[in-house]
mmCIF file of C-alpha atoms in Angstrom:
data_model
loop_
_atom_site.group_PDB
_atom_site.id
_atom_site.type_symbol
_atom_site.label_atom_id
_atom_site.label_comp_id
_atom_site.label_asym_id
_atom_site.label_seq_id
_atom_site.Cartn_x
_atom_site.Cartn_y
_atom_site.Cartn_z
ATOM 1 C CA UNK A 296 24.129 -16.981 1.482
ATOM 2 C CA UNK A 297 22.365 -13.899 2.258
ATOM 3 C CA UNK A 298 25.507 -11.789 1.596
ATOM 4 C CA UNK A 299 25.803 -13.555 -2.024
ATOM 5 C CA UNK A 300 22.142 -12.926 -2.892
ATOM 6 C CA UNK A 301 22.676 -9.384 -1.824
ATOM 7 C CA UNK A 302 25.750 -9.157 -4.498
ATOM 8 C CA UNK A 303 23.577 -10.650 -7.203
ATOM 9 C CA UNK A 304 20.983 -7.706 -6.940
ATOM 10 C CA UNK A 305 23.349 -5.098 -6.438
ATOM 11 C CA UNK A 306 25.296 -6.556 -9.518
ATOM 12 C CA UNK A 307 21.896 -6.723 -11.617
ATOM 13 C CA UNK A 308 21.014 -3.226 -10.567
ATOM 14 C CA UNK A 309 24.148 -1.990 -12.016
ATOM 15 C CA UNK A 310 24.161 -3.817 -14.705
ATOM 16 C CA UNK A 311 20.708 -2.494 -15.258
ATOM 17 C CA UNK A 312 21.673 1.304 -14.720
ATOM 18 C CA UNK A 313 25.101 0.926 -17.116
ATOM 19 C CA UNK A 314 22.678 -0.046 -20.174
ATOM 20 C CA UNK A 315 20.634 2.831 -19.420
ATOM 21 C CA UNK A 316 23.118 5.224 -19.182
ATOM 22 C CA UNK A 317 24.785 3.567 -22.336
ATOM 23 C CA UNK A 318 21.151 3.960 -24.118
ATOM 24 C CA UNK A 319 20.990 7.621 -23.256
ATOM 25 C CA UNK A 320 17.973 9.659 -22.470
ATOM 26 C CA UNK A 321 15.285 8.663 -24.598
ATOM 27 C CA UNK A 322 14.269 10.744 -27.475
ATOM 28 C CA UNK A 323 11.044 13.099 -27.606
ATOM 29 C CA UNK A 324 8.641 12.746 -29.666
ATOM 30 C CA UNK A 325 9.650 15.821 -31.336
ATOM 31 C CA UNK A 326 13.332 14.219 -31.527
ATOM 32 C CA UNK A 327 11.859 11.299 -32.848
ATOM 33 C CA UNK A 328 9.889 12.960 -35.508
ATOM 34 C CA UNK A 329 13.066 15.090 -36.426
ATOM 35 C CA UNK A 330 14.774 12.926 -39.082
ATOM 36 C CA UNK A 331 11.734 12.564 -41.247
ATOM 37 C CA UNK A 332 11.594 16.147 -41.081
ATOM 38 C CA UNK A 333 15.234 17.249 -42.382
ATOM 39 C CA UNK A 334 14.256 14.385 -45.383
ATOM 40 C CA UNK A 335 10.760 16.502 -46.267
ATOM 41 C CA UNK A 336 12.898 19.362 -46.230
ATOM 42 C CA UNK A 337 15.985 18.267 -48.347
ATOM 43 C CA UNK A 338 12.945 17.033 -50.751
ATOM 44 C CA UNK A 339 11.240 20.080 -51.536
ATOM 45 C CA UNK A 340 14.343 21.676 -51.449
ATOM 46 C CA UNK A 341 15.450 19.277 -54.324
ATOM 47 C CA UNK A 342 11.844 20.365 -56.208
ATOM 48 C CA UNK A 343 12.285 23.469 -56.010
ATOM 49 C CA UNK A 344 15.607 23.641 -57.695
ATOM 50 C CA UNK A 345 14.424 21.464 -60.261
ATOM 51 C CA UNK A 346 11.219 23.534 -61.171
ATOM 52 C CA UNK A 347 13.574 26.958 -61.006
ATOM 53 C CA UNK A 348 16.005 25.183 -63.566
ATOM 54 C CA UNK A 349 13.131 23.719 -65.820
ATOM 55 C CA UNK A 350 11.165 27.483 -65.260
ATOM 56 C CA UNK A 351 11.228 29.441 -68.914
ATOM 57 C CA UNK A 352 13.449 32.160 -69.181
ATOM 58 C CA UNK A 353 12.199 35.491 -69.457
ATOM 59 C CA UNK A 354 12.704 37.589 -72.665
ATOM 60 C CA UNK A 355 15.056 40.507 -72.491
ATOM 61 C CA UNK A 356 13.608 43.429 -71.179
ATOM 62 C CA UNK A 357 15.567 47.065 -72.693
ATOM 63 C CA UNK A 358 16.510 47.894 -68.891
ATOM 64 C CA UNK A 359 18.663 45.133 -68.656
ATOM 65 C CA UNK A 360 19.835 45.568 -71.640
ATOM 66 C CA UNK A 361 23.498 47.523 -72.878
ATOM 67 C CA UNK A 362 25.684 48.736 -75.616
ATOM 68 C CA UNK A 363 28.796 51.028 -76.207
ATOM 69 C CA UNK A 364 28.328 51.677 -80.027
ATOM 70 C CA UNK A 365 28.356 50.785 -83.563
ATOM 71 C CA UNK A 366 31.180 49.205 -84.943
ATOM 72 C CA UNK A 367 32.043 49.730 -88.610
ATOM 73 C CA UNK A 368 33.112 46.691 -90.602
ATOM 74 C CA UNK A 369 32.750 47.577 -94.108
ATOM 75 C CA UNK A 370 31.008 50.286 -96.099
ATOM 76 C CA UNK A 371 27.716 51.348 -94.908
ATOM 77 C CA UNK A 372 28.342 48.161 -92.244
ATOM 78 C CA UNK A 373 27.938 48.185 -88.707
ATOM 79 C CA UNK A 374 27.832 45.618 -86.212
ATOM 80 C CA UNK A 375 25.905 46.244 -82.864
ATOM 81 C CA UNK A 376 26.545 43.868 -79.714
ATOM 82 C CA UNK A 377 24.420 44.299 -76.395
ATOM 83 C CA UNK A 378 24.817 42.716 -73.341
ATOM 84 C CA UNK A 379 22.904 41.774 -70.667
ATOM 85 C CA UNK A 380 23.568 43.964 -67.827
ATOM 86 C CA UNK A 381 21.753 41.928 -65.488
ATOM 87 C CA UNK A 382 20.024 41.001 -62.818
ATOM 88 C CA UNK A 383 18.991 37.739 -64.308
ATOM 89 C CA UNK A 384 19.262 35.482 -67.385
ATOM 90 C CA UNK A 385 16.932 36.365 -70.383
ATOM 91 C CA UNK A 386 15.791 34.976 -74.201
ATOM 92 C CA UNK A 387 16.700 37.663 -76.812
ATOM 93 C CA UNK A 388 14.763 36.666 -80.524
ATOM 94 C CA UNK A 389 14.230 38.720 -83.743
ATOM 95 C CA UNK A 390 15.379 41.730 -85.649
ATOM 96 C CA UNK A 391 15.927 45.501 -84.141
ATOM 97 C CA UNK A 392 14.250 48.306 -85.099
ATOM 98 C CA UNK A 393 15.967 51.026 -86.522
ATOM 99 C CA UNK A 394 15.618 54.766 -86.429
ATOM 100 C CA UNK A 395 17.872 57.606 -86.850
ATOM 101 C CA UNK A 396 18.102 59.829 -83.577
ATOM 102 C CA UNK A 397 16.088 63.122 -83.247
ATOM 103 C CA UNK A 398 18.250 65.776 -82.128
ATOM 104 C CA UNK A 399 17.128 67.161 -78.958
ATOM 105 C CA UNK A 400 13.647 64.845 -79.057
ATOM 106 C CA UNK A 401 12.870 61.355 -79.691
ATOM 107 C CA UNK A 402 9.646 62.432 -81.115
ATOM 108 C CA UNK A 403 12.154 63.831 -84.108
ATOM 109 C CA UNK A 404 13.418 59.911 -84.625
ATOM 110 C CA UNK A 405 12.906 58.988 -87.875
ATOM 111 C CA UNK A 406 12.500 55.448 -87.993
ATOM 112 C CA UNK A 407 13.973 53.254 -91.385
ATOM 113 C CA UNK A 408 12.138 50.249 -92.367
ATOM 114 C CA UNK A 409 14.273 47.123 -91.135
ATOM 115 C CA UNK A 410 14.964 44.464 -94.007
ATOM 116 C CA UNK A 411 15.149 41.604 -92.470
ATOM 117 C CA UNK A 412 17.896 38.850 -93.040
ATOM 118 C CA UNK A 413 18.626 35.326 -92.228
ATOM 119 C CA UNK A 414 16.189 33.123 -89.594
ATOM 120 C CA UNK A 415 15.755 34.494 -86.244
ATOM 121 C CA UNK A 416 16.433 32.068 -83.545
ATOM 122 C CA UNK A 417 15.791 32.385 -79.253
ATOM 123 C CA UNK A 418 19.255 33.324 -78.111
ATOM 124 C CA UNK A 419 19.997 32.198 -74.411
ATOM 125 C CA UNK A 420 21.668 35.790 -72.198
ATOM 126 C CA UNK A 421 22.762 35.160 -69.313
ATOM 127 C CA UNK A 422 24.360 38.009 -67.055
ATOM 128 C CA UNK A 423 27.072 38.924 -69.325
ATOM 129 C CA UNK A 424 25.906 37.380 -72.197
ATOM 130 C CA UNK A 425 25.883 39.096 -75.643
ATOM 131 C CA UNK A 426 24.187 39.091 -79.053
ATOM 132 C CA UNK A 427 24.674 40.916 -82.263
ATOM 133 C CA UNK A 428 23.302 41.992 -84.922
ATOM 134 C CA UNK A 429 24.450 43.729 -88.450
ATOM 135 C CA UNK A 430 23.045 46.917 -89.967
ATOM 136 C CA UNK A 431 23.736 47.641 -93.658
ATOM 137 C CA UNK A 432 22.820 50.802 -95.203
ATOM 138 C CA UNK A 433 23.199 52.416 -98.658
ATOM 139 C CA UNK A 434 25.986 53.954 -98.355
ATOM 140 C CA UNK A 435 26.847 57.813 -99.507
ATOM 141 C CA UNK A 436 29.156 57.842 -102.590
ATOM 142 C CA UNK A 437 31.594 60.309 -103.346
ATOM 143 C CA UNK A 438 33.903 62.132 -101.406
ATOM 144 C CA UNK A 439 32.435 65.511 -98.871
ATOM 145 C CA UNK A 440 29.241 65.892 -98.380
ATOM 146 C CA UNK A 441 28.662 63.226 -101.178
ATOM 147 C CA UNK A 442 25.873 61.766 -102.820
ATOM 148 C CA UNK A 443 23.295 59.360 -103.579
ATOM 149 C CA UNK A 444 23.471 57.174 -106.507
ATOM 150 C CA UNK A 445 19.439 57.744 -106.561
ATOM 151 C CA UNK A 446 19.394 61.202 -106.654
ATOM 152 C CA UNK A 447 18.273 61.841 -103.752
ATOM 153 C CA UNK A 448 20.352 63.865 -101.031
ATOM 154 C CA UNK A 449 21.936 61.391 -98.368
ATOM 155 C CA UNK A 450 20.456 61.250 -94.963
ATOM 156 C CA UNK A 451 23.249 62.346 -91.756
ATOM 157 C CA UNK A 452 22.609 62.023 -87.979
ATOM 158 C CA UNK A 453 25.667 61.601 -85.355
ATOM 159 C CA UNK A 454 23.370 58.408 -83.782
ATOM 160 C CA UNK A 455 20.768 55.890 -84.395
ATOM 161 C CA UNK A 456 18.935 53.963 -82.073
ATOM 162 C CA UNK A 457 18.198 50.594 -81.680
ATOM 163 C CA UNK A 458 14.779 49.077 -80.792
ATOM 164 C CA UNK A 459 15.419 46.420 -78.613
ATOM 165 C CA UNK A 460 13.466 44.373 -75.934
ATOM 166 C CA UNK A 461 10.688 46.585 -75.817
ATOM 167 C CA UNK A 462 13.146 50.121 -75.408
ATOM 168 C CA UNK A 463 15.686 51.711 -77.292
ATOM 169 C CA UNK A 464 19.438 52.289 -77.158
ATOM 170 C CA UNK A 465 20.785 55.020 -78.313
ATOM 171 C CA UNK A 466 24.510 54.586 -80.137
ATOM 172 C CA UNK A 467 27.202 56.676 -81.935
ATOM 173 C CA UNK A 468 29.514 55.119 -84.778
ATOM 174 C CA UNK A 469 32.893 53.636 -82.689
ATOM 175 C CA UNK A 470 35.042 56.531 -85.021
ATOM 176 C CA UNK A 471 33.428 59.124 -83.777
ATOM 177 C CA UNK A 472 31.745 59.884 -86.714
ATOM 178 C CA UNK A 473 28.270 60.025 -88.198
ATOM 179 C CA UNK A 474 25.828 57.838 -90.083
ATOM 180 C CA UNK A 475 25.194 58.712 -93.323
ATOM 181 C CA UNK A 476 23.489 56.974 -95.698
ATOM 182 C CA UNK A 477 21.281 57.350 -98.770
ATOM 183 C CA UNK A 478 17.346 56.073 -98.389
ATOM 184 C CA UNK A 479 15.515 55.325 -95.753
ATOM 185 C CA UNK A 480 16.072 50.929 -95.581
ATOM 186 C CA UNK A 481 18.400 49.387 -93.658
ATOM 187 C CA UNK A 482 19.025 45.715 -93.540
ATOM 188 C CA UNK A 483 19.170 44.069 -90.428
ATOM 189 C CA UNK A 484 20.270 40.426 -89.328
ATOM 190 C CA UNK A 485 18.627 38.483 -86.462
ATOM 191 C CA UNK A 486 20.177 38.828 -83.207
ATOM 192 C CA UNK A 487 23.172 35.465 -83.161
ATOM 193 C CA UNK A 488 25.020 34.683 -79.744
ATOM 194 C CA UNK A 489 28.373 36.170 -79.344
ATOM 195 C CA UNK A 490 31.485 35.958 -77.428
ATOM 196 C CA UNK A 491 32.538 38.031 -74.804
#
């Protein structure tokens, strides 16, 4: 009888010990306290994309801000796309400014008064993006050194540049050429998304 009751309690205490060692060590407080913190964390991590994707863009700044050159499309027609070099998305709205490059010193620019066409709207750059606009000028006529239907003798520089995002780019014509013109208006179109 003794011998049984012996069994019993050495069968309860390992019975005892196997649920133990089946339950593991118990956990820390710290432990304990760890899966509400990886939640807390996933959560603001989850704000803080959401508040970076609903944060306004920035408007294009001239540093970020490139172009090759003018592209001629018709007579006294150029097209002029920039890109945005990067480092980060931007909002370019509006019409350029205009001005026909100094030689040898911006502060020789002389600067055409922009006619603005068509409704400017916020275009959306992101790195790689690119906008355009159109530049029409009254053109030379004539053959030469040509001439002005007004009279007046035409205007030539071998680049213009481009007020843009608070800077300027300066750009030849794609040919190789020069701009000349007659006057001292160019039309200009808002700046519309384009492909790359």
């Amino acid at each position: 009888m003794k011998r049984t009751k012996g069994m019993l309690a050495a069968g309860a205490l390992a019975c005892g010990l196997g649920l133990v060692l089946a339950a593991g060590p118990a956990a820390t407080p710290q432990e304990a306290h760890r899966p509400q913190k990886t939640q807390e964390l996933r959560a603001l991590g989850e704000l803080r994309e959401t508040s970076e994707r609903r944060a306004p863009v920035a408007p294009c700044a001239s540093e970020q801000l490139i172009a090759n050159s003018a592209r001629w499309i018709g007579s006294g027609q150029v097209r002029i796309t920039v890109i945005n070099d990067g480092p980060r998305a931007c909002v370019l709205k509006g019409y350029p400014t205009v001005a026909l490059a100094g030689q040898g010193s911006p502060d020789r620019n002389k600067l055409l008064r922009v006619i603005r066409q068509g409704q400017a709207a916020a275009v959306q750059l992101p790195v790689g993006g690119r906008a355009s606009t159109r530049l029409t000028f009254t053109p030379v006529l004539g053959e030469a050194d040509g001439y002005c239907a007004s009279g007046a003798e035409p205007t030539v520089a071998p680049s213009l540049v481009l007020g843009v995002g608070g800077g300027g780019l300066q750009l030849a014509p794609d040919d190789g050429g020069q701009f000349a013109l007659c006057g001292t208006t160019v039309h200009a179109t808002a700046f519309r998304g384009s492909g790359s």
